């Protein structure tokens, strides 16, 4: 079993900054790949960024250069630093985990992820 807990969401104005946190625990073999997803109202869940156990990262084109995923393995934390936020970044943000050793953008199908946090809301006003 894997447990994931997001925090750090909030309301900011366009151009603002937030840092999301994902506390992870449980079976390490089932959380080799951590992906941040987001879901805006009326839209499907989309992958934003991913990090693998060895620290390799991937970012969606829509956030590249603005968002950065990172991890603190000693504390089992994964972060999503979000800069230059835009209204279109408004969504519920989730972290998700699976056992894959590689999880680049081609692997971001939500149905492939068994473990999810409860989500944290990010709202960006113009």
PDB file of N, CA and C in Angstrom, residues 1 7 15 22 24 43 49 52 64-66 68 79 86 92 98 101-102 107 111 113 117:
ATOM      1  N   UNK A   1       0.838  -1.200   0.000  1.00  0.00           N
ATOM      2  CA  UNK A   1       0.000   0.000   0.000  1.00  0.00           C
ATOM      3  C   UNK A   1       0.871   1.247   0.000  1.00  0.00           C
ATOM      4  N   UNK A   7      -0.547  19.007  -0.165  1.00  0.00           N
ATOM      5  CA  UNK A   7      -0.802  20.242   0.554  1.00  0.00           C
ATOM      6  C   UNK A   7      -0.180  21.396  -0.225  1.00  0.00           C
ATOM      7  N   UNK A  15       0.641  35.379 -12.309  1.00  0.00           N
ATOM      8  CA  UNK A  15       2.025  35.750 -12.106  1.00  0.00           C
ATOM      9  C   UNK A  15       2.578  35.323 -10.761  1.00  0.00           C
ATOM     10  N   UNK A  22       3.776  16.825  -1.684  1.00  0.00           N
ATOM     11  CA  UNK A  22       3.154  15.509  -1.661  1.00  0.00           C
ATOM     12  C   UNK A  22       3.956  14.639  -0.701  1.00  0.00           C
ATOM     13  N   UNK A  24       4.693  11.186   0.856  1.00  0.00           N
ATOM     14  CA  UNK A  24       4.514   9.807   0.419  1.00  0.00           C
ATOM     15  C   UNK A  24       4.933   8.845   1.523  1.00  0.00           C
ATOM     16  N   UNK A  43     -13.078  19.133 -17.237  1.00  0.00           N
ATOM     17  CA  UNK A  43     -12.020  18.593 -18.092  1.00  0.00           C
ATOM     18  C   UNK A  43     -11.471  17.300 -17.504  1.00  0.00           C
ATOM     19  N   UNK A  49       3.762  16.891 -14.355  1.00  0.00           N
ATOM     20  CA  UNK A  49       5.194  16.647 -14.167  1.00  0.00           C
ATOM     21  C   UNK A  49       5.382  15.322 -13.455  1.00  0.00           C
ATOM     22  N   UNK A  52      11.180  10.324 -11.164  1.00  0.00           N
ATOM     23  CA  UNK A  52      11.495   8.919 -10.944  1.00  0.00           C
ATOM     24  C   UNK A  52      12.426   8.791  -9.748  1.00  0.00           C
ATOM     25  N   UNK A  64       6.368  23.750 -18.841  1.00  0.00           N
ATOM     26  CA  UNK A  64       7.837  23.741 -18.898  1.00  0.00           C
ATOM     27  C   UNK A  64       8.367  25.171 -18.790  1.00  0.00           C
ATOM     28  N   UNK A  65       9.349  25.339 -17.933  1.00  0.00           N
ATOM     29  CA  UNK A  65       9.912  26.656 -17.712  1.00  0.00           C
ATOM     30  C   UNK A  65       9.222  27.428 -16.607  1.00  0.00           C
ATOM     31  N   UNK A  66       8.054  26.958 -16.181  1.00  0.00           N
ATOM     32  CA  UNK A  66       7.323  27.632 -15.099  1.00  0.00           C
ATOM     33  C   UNK A  66       7.203  26.740 -13.862  1.00  0.00           C
ATOM     34  N   UNK A  68       8.419  23.240 -11.644  1.00  0.00           N
ATOM     35  CA  UNK A  68       9.546  22.334 -11.436  1.00  0.00           C
ATOM     36  C   UNK A  68       9.177  21.291 -10.393  1.00  0.00           C
ATOM     37  N   UNK A  79       7.753  17.674  -4.458  1.00  0.00           N
ATOM     38  CA  UNK A  79       7.279  19.045  -4.528  1.00  0.00           C
ATOM     39  C   UNK A  79       6.977  19.442  -5.975  1.00  0.00           C
ATOM     40  N   UNK A  86      -0.808  31.081 -14.252  1.00  0.00           N
ATOM     41  CA  UNK A  86      -1.789  31.643 -15.174  1.00  0.00           C
ATOM     42  C   UNK A  86      -3.188  31.180 -14.774  1.00  0.00           C
ATOM     43  N   UNK A  92      -7.722  21.256  -9.618  1.00  0.00           N
ATOM     44  CA  UNK A  92      -7.375  20.435  -8.464  1.00  0.00           C
ATOM     45  C   UNK A  92      -6.112  19.674  -8.855  1.00  0.00           C
ATOM     46  N   UNK A  98       2.992   4.986  -9.030  1.00  0.00           N
ATOM     47  CA  UNK A  98       2.952   3.586  -9.438  1.00  0.00           C
ATOM     48  C   UNK A  98       4.355   2.996  -9.361  1.00  0.00           C
ATOM     49  N   UNK A 101       9.639   2.102 -13.194  1.00  0.00           N
ATOM     50  CA  UNK A 101      10.949   2.734 -13.020  1.00  0.00           C
ATOM     51  C   UNK A 101      11.092   3.961 -13.914  1.00  0.00           C
ATOM     52  N   UNK A 102      10.375   3.964 -15.007  1.00  0.00           N
ATOM     53  CA  UNK A 102      10.412   5.103 -15.917  1.00  0.00           C
ATOM     54  C   UNK A 102       8.993   5.617 -16.087  1.00  0.00           C
ATOM     55  N   UNK A 107       3.765   8.070 -20.414  1.00  0.00           N
ATOM     56  CA  UNK A 107       3.207   7.099 -19.491  1.00  0.00           C
ATOM     57  C   UNK A 107       2.149   7.713 -18.563  1.00  0.00           C
ATOM     58  N   UNK A 111      -5.424   6.135 -15.612  1.00  0.00           N
ATOM     59  CA  UNK A 111      -5.888   4.792 -15.251  1.00  0.00           C
ATOM     60  C   UNK A 111      -4.747   3.842 -14.917  1.00  0.00           C
ATOM     61  N   UNK A 113      -2.422   4.589 -12.835  1.00  0.00           N
ATOM     62  CA  UNK A 113      -1.933   4.936 -11.501  1.00  0.00           C
ATOM     63  C   UNK A 113      -2.928   4.450 -10.462  1.00  0.00           C
ATOM     64  N   UNK A 117      -3.512  10.806  -4.062  1.00  0.00           N
ATOM     65  CA  UNK A 117      -3.853  11.615  -2.917  1.00  0.00           C
ATOM     66  C   UNK A 117      -5.243  12.195  -3.085  1.00  0.00           C
TER      67      UNK A 117
END
